[in-house]
Amino acid sequence: MGSIGRSGALGLGLALLGLALVLLGLGVGSTGLESLRPLWWGDGVEAAMARQIVWDIRLPRTLGAWAAGALLGLAGAVAQGLFRNPLADPYLLGSASGASLGVAAALALMGGAGGMLGASQAGLSVSVYSAHWLVRLGLTGAAFVGAVAAVLLTLALARGVQHTLRLLLAGVVVGVVLGACTSLILLISPDSLQAMQGFLLGSTGFVGWTSCLLLLAVWLPCLAAAGLLSRTLDALALGEATAASLGLRLPPLRAALVAVLALATGTAVAQTGLIAFVGLAAPHLVRAVVSVPHGRLMALASLMGGALLAAADLLARGLLAPQELPVGVLTAVLGGGYLLWLMHRRTVL
């Protein structure tokens, strides 16, 4: 079977796996599969509560986890192609530090009232969950604005996108400085520390239908734009001089790739917090199966990222039910273990 056939089979398999994980997510939660019984055999209040749990909480959460993972997988493939570095991840331009600073500042202004961010780990009821959506919306907006502002600051320090190495170094500097600013805010406002911890560990607990639809609405145009720009990444893989000799206008094309990277990463981080290693590991897992150009690589990495985060979300809900683990902890442990295995095999470094 050729690479096109293998990539098609892999894409179909990942799509079916994502669908299976979404369906499985309907029955995973603090009450387990028994919560589905009233949907068919219950009536009255019991059936209404079951429908609310399944259709208003579990389904959008599982779909949202898949969409956030798909955005991170896509962003990871774009970052690794843009910087020509297999260790590049979506947070390389400072978006993670910017989002953290935005959330920390919002929490401090609210006097720590945004502590409901981590309430899903404490077992929020449906009514309490619904009552605090305004707080979540404020934190989501602050995270997105912070992520975008950090990327813009990185571009300003790098004086545009003409030099990839300068852009990379500027992203590292911005990440360190904004991380220090976040720590300073948390020292000044210690009441925000517990809520901030929920954001830093990552959580899909507050992803409702609005967030889910937003994630999907951003994912589709980002995937389409990345596909249109895939020829640029294929050319950059041969070196900047070769890419320029092919007649590509690298500065505007690089700027468009950075925009896709920033939008995909900022949207995912704003809805789910900082989830590690999904964007880094997804392209590697695809390359371990099939070698394809960047156009198919980005699509497959997106499907792989969605499957990874959806699976991690199910594990986070089910391992210690009725309590939940932060999904970012699971992805960090599993992703870190995978990268250590890659380093041991000397396939990355």
Short mmCIF file of C-alpha atoms in Angstrom, two decimals:
data_model
loop_
_atom_site.label_atom_id
_atom_site.label_comp_id
_atom_site.label_asym_id
_atom_site.label_seq_id
_atom_site.Cartn_x
_atom_site.Cartn_y
_atom_site.Cartn_z
CA MET A 1 0.00 0.00 0.00
CA GLY A 2 1.41 3.40 -1.01
CA SER A 3 1.72 6.45 1.22
CA ILE A 4 -1.55 7.88 -0.15
CA GLY A 5 -3.39 4.66 0.69
CA ARG A 6 -1.83 4.49 4.16
CA SER A 7 -2.62 8.13 4.87
CA GLY A 8 -6.23 7.61 3.74
CA ALA A 9 -6.58 4.53 5.92
CA LEU A 10 -5.06 6.37 8.87
CA GLY A 11 -7.39 9.33 8.37
CA LEU A 12 -10.45 7.06 8.21
CA GLY A 13 -9.29 5.17 11.29
CA LEU A 14 -8.73 8.36 13.27
CA ALA A 15 -12.13 9.74 12.22
CA LEU A 16 -13.86 6.52 13.32
CA LEU A 17 -11.86 6.51 16.56
CA GLY A 18 -12.94 10.09 17.26
CA LEU A 19 -16.59 9.17 16.66
CA ALA A 20 -16.28 6.15 18.96
CA LEU A 21 -14.71 8.28 21.70
CA VAL A 22 -17.50 10.86 21.42
CA LEU A 23 -20.15 8.13 21.76
CA LEU A 24 -18.28 6.56 24.66
CA GLY A 25 -18.11 9.97 26.33
CA LEU A 26 -21.90 9.99 26.69
CA GLY A 27 -21.66 7.27 29.31
CA VAL A 28 -18.55 8.36 31.24
CA GLY A 29 -18.94 10.62 34.24
CA SER A 30 -19.47 10.69 37.97
CA THR A 31 -22.53 8.39 37.65
CA GLY A 32 -21.24 6.14 34.89
CA LEU A 33 -23.29 4.23 32.33
CA GLU A 34 -26.26 3.89 34.66
CA SER A 35 -27.07 7.55 33.99
CA LEU A 36 -28.13 6.52 30.47
CA ARG A 37 -30.86 4.13 31.60
CA PRO A 38 -33.53 6.78 32.34
CA LEU A 39 -33.20 7.98 28.74
CA TRP A 40 -35.00 4.82 27.59
CA TRP A 41 -36.67 3.38 30.70
CA GLY A 42 -37.19 6.42 32.93
CA ASP A 43 -39.84 9.09 32.90
CA GLY A 44 -40.60 12.43 34.53
CA VAL A 45 -37.88 14.17 36.54
CA GLU A 46 -35.43 11.26 36.33
CA ALA A 47 -35.51 11.17 32.52
CA ALA A 48 -35.25 14.97 32.29
CA MET A 49 -32.16 14.99 34.53
CA ALA A 50 -30.58 12.19 32.47
CA ARG A 51 -31.18 14.10 29.25
CA GLN A 52 -29.67 17.24 30.76
CA ILE A 53 -26.57 15.37 31.95
CA VAL A 54 -26.01 13.59 28.64
CA TRP A 55 -27.01 16.21 26.05
CA ASP A 56 -26.19 19.45 27.87
CA ILE A 57 -22.99 18.42 29.68
CA ARG A 58 -21.35 15.21 28.46
CA LEU A 59 -21.91 15.52 24.70
CA PRO A 60 -20.68 19.12 24.30
CA ARG A 61 -17.80 18.45 26.67
CA THR A 62 -16.62 15.41 24.71
CA LEU A 63 -17.07 17.12 21.34
CA GLY A 64 -15.32 20.21 22.70
CA ALA A 65 -12.41 18.12 23.96
CA TRP A 66 -12.05 16.57 20.50
CA ALA A 67 -12.23 19.99 18.81
CA ALA A 68 -9.66 21.52 21.19
CA GLY A 69 -7.32 18.59 20.59
CA ALA A 70 -7.83 18.94 16.83
CA LEU A 71 -6.85 22.63 17.02
CA LEU A 72 -3.75 21.82 19.09
CA GLY A 73 -2.72 18.98 16.76
CA LEU A 74 -3.10 21.27 13.75
CA ALA A 75 -1.18 24.06 15.48
CA GLY A 76 1.59 21.65 16.42
CA ALA A 77 2.03 20.49 12.82
CA VAL A 78 2.11 24.12 11.63
CA ALA A 79 4.66 25.10 14.29
CA GLN A 80 6.97 22.17 13.53
CA GLY A 81 6.84 22.89 9.82
CA LEU A 82 7.25 26.65 10.22
CA PHE A 83 10.26 26.40 12.54
CA ARG A 84 11.61 23.23 10.91
CA ASN A 85 11.96 21.75 14.38
CA PRO A 86 10.30 18.49 15.48
CA LEU A 87 10.29 19.74 19.09
CA ALA A 88 8.27 22.88 18.31
CA ASP A 89 4.87 23.06 19.99
CA PRO A 90 1.86 25.41 19.63
CA TYR A 91 2.92 27.49 22.65
CA LEU A 92 6.27 28.45 21.18
CA LEU A 93 5.31 32.05 20.35
CA GLY A 94 4.33 32.88 23.93
CA SER A 95 0.61 32.26 23.60
CA ALA A 96 0.47 30.03 26.68
CA SER A 97 2.19 32.60 28.88
CA GLY A 98 0.00 35.36 27.48
CA ALA A 99 -3.17 33.39 28.17
CA SER A 100 -1.98 32.64 31.72
CA LEU A 101 -1.26 36.31 32.32
CA GLY A 102 -4.69 37.29 31.01
CA VAL A 103 -6.45 34.82 33.28
CA ALA A 104 -4.34 35.79 36.30
CA ALA A 105 -5.11 39.48 35.73
CA ALA A 106 -8.84 38.76 35.35
CA LEU A 107 -8.87 36.68 38.52
CA ALA A 108 -7.06 39.39 40.46
CA LEU A 109 -9.56 42.02 39.27
CA MET A 110 -12.42 39.73 40.33
CA GLY A 111 -10.83 39.20 43.71
CA GLY A 112 -10.43 35.48 43.11
CA ALA A 113 -14.13 35.06 42.26
CA GLY A 114 -13.17 33.15 39.16
CA GLY A 115 -12.34 30.19 41.36
CA MET A 116 -15.26 28.42 39.75
CA LEU A 117 -12.84 27.65 36.91
CA GLY A 118 -11.69 24.56 38.76
CA ALA A 119 -15.05 23.74 40.25
CA SER A 120 -15.66 20.85 37.90
CA GLN A 121 -13.01 18.90 39.79
CA ALA A 122 -14.98 19.57 42.98
CA GLY A 123 -18.21 18.12 41.53
CA LEU A 124 -20.40 21.05 40.53
CA SER A 125 -24.11 20.40 40.23
CA VAL A 126 -25.86 21.32 37.00
CA SER A 127 -27.56 24.34 38.55
CA VAL A 128 -24.35 25.76 40.02
CA TYR A 129 -22.54 25.08 36.75
CA SER A 130 -25.11 27.13 34.84
CA ALA A 131 -25.03 29.99 37.34
CA HIS A 132 -21.34 30.73 36.80
CA TRP A 133 -21.12 30.81 33.01
CA LEU A 134 -20.57 34.57 33.09
CA VAL A 135 -17.43 34.12 35.17
CA ARG A 136 -16.18 31.49 32.74
CA LEU A 137 -16.91 33.76 29.78
CA GLY A 138 -14.83 36.54 31.33
CA LEU A 139 -11.88 34.21 31.92
CA THR A 140 -12.19 32.76 28.43
CA GLY A 141 -12.05 36.21 26.87
CA ALA A 142 -9.10 37.20 29.04
CA ALA A 143 -7.20 34.05 28.04
CA PHE A 144 -7.82 34.60 24.33
CA VAL A 145 -6.87 38.28 24.46
CA GLY A 146 -3.73 37.45 26.43
CA ALA A 147 -2.69 34.73 23.97
CA VAL A 148 -3.16 36.96 20.93
CA ALA A 149 -1.41 39.91 22.61
CA ALA A 150 1.58 37.70 23.45
CA VAL A 151 1.90 36.57 19.82
CA LEU A 152 1.70 40.19 18.63
CA LEU A 153 4.38 41.15 21.15
CA THR A 154 6.57 38.33 19.86
CA LEU A 155 6.12 39.56 16.29
CA ALA A 156 6.99 43.10 17.36
CA LEU A 157 10.19 41.98 19.11
CA ALA A 158 11.16 39.81 16.16
CA ARG A 159 10.48 42.74 13.78
CA GLY A 160 8.09 40.66 11.72
CA VAL A 161 8.36 37.13 10.42
CA GLN A 162 11.32 37.49 8.06
CA HIS A 163 13.75 35.60 10.30
CA THR A 164 12.56 32.31 11.78
CA LEU A 165 15.33 32.10 14.38
CA ARG A 166 14.65 35.63 15.63
CA LEU A 167 10.95 34.80 15.86
CA LEU A 168 11.73 31.68 17.87
CA LEU A 169 14.01 33.53 20.30
CA ALA A 170 11.48 36.35 20.71
CA GLY A 171 8.81 33.77 21.59
CA VAL A 172 11.04 32.28 24.28
CA VAL A 173 11.78 35.70 25.77
CA VAL A 174 8.11 36.73 25.76
CA GLY A 175 7.15 33.44 27.40
CA VAL A 176 9.66 33.90 30.22
CA VAL A 177 8.77 37.55 30.88
CA LEU A 178 5.00 37.03 30.81
CA GLY A 179 5.37 33.95 33.01
CA ALA A 180 7.21 36.07 35.57
CA CYS A 181 4.44 38.70 35.40
CA THR A 182 1.85 35.98 36.04
CA SER A 183 3.76 34.77 39.10
CA LEU A 184 3.97 38.35 40.40
CA ILE A 185 0.20 38.84 40.05
CA LEU A 186 -0.46 35.59 41.91
CA LEU A 187 1.86 36.69 44.72
CA ILE A 188 -0.03 39.97 45.02
CA SER A 189 -3.42 38.23 44.82
CA PRO A 190 -3.06 34.86 46.58
CA ASP A 191 -6.86 34.33 46.53
CA SER A 192 -6.57 33.71 42.79
CA LEU A 193 -4.03 30.92 43.16
CA GLN A 194 -6.44 28.00 43.48
CA ALA A 195 -8.54 29.08 40.49
CA MET A 196 -5.40 29.72 38.46
CA GLN A 197 -4.22 26.21 39.19
CA GLY A 198 -7.29 24.85 37.39
CA PHE A 199 -6.36 26.82 34.26
CA LEU A 200 -2.70 25.80 34.37
CA LEU A 201 -3.56 22.10 34.72
CA GLY A 202 -6.12 22.22 31.90
CA SER A 203 -9.76 21.21 32.11
CA THR A 204 -12.61 20.43 29.74
CA GLY A 205 -15.19 20.56 32.53
CA PHE A 206 -16.70 23.89 31.51
CA VAL A 207 -16.91 23.27 27.76
CA GLY A 208 -20.58 23.72 26.88
CA TRP A 209 -22.36 23.99 23.56
CA THR A 210 -21.25 27.59 23.00
CA SER A 211 -17.58 26.73 23.53
CA CYS A 212 -17.91 23.53 21.51
CA LEU A 213 -19.42 25.29 18.50
CA LEU A 214 -16.80 28.05 18.74
CA LEU A 215 -13.98 25.51 18.73
CA LEU A 216 -15.43 23.71 15.71
CA ALA A 217 -16.11 27.02 13.92
CA VAL A 218 -12.46 28.04 14.32
CA TRP A 219 -11.08 24.60 13.49
CA LEU A 220 -12.67 24.37 10.04
CA PRO A 221 -11.26 27.63 8.56
CA CYS A 222 -7.89 27.06 10.26
CA LEU A 223 -7.67 23.60 8.68
CA ALA A 224 -8.66 25.01 5.29
CA ALA A 225 -6.13 27.85 5.53
CA ALA A 226 -3.38 25.47 6.63
CA GLY A 227 -4.13 23.26 3.64
CA LEU A 228 -3.82 26.20 1.29
CA LEU A 229 -0.47 27.13 2.88
CA SER A 230 0.91 23.59 2.96
CA ARG A 231 3.02 24.18 -0.17
CA THR A 232 4.93 26.85 1.74
CA LEU A 233 5.80 24.40 4.52
CA ASP A 234 6.88 21.78 1.99
CA ALA A 235 9.19 24.35 0.40
CA LEU A 236 10.55 25.53 3.77
CA ALA A 237 11.47 21.95 4.60
CA LEU A 238 14.02 22.20 1.77
CA GLY A 239 15.52 25.39 3.22
CA GLU A 240 14.66 29.07 2.97
CA ALA A 241 16.93 29.67 -0.01
CA THR A 242 15.26 26.86 -1.95
CA ALA A 243 11.81 28.11 -0.97
CA ALA A 244 12.67 31.61 -2.18
CA SER A 245 14.06 30.23 -5.44
CA LEU A 246 10.70 28.57 -6.09
CA GLY A 247 9.10 32.00 -6.31
CA LEU A 248 7.27 31.93 -2.98
CA ARG A 249 6.73 35.24 -1.22
CA LEU A 250 7.90 34.00 2.16
CA PRO A 251 7.16 37.01 4.46
CA PRO A 252 3.38 37.19 3.81
CA LEU A 253 3.06 33.41 3.69
CA ARG A 254 4.94 33.08 6.99
CA ALA A 255 2.68 35.75 8.49
CA ALA A 256 -0.38 33.79 7.39
CA LEU A 257 1.01 30.61 8.99
CA VAL A 258 1.68 32.50 12.24
CA ALA A 259 -1.91 33.80 12.15
CA VAL A 260 -3.26 30.25 11.78
CA LEU A 261 -0.99 29.08 14.60
CA ALA A 262 -2.04 31.93 16.91
CA LEU A 263 -5.76 31.60 16.21
CA ALA A 264 -5.86 27.83 16.65
CA THR A 265 -3.76 27.88 19.82
CA GLY A 266 -5.46 30.91 21.37
CA THR A 267 -8.94 29.48 20.85
CA ALA A 268 -8.07 26.08 22.31
CA VAL A 269 -6.26 27.56 25.32
CA ALA A 270 -9.07 30.02 26.02
CA GLN A 271 -11.61 27.19 26.29
CA THR A 272 -9.64 24.42 28.00
CA GLY A 273 -6.62 25.99 29.70
CA LEU A 274 -3.04 24.84 29.19
CA ILE A 275 -3.03 21.26 27.93
CA ALA A 276 0.48 19.99 27.36
CA PHE A 277 2.01 17.69 24.74
CA VAL A 278 -1.06 17.14 22.53
CA GLY A 279 0.18 19.59 19.91
CA LEU A 280 3.72 18.27 20.22
CA ALA A 281 2.96 14.54 20.14
CA ALA A 282 0.19 14.42 17.51
CA PRO A 283 2.43 15.15 14.47
CA HIS A 284 5.04 12.69 15.74
CA LEU A 285 2.46 9.92 16.05
CA VAL A 286 1.34 10.55 12.47
CA ARG A 287 4.92 10.53 11.14
CA ALA A 288 5.54 7.25 12.97
CA VAL A 289 2.83 5.65 10.81
CA VAL A 290 3.14 7.36 7.43
CA SER A 291 5.38 9.88 5.66
CA VAL A 292 3.25 12.47 3.86
CA PRO A 293 3.54 16.09 2.67
CA HIS A 294 2.48 18.85 5.04
CA GLY A 295 -1.01 19.15 3.56
CA ARG A 296 -2.02 15.64 4.62
CA LEU A 297 0.23 15.76 7.69
CA MET A 298 -1.65 18.73 9.15
CA ALA A 299 -5.04 17.12 8.53
CA LEU A 300 -3.94 13.82 10.07
CA ALA A 301 -2.24 15.56 13.01
CA SER A 302 -5.47 17.44 13.65
CA LEU A 303 -7.49 14.20 13.74
CA MET A 304 -4.81 12.61 15.92
CA GLY A 305 -4.85 15.54 18.36
CA GLY A 306 -8.63 15.32 18.62
CA ALA A 307 -8.47 11.60 19.40
CA LEU A 308 -5.69 12.10 21.96
CA LEU A 309 -7.49 14.80 23.93
CA ALA A 310 -10.87 13.08 23.73
CA ALA A 311 -9.29 9.88 25.08
CA ALA A 312 -7.46 11.79 27.82
CA ASP A 313 -10.72 13.51 28.79
CA LEU A 314 -12.47 10.14 29.15
CA LEU A 315 -9.63 8.84 31.32
CA ALA A 316 -9.71 12.01 33.44
CA ARG A 317 -13.42 11.48 34.08
CA GLY A 318 -13.38 7.73 34.57
CA LEU A 319 -10.19 6.76 36.39
CA LEU A 320 -11.15 8.15 39.81
CA ALA A 321 -14.92 8.65 39.32
CA PRO A 322 -16.81 10.41 40.83
CA GLN A 323 -13.74 12.65 41.21
CA GLU A 324 -11.90 13.97 38.15
CA LEU A 325 -8.26 14.32 37.26
CA PRO A 326 -7.09 17.47 35.45
CA VAL A 327 -6.88 16.43 31.83
CA GLY A 328 -3.65 18.41 31.38
CA VAL A 329 -1.94 16.20 33.96
CA LEU A 330 -2.80 13.07 31.99
CA THR A 331 -1.64 14.50 28.68
CA ALA A 332 1.61 15.67 30.28
CA VAL A 333 2.33 12.24 31.78
CA LEU A 334 1.40 10.28 28.67
CA GLY A 335 2.95 12.74 26.22
CA GLY A 336 6.11 13.13 28.28
CA GLY A 337 6.48 9.35 28.48
CA TYR A 338 6.08 9.06 24.72
CA LEU A 339 8.72 11.73 24.05
CA LEU A 340 11.14 10.06 26.47
CA TRP A 341 10.66 6.84 24.53
CA LEU A 342 11.36 8.70 21.27
CA MET A 343 14.52 10.21 22.75
CA HIS A 344 15.60 6.76 23.90
CA ARG A 345 15.25 5.51 20.33
CA ARG A 346 17.14 8.65 19.11
CA THR A 347 14.42 9.44 16.58
CA VAL A 348 13.96 13.07 17.73
CA LEU A 349 17.34 14.28 19.02
#
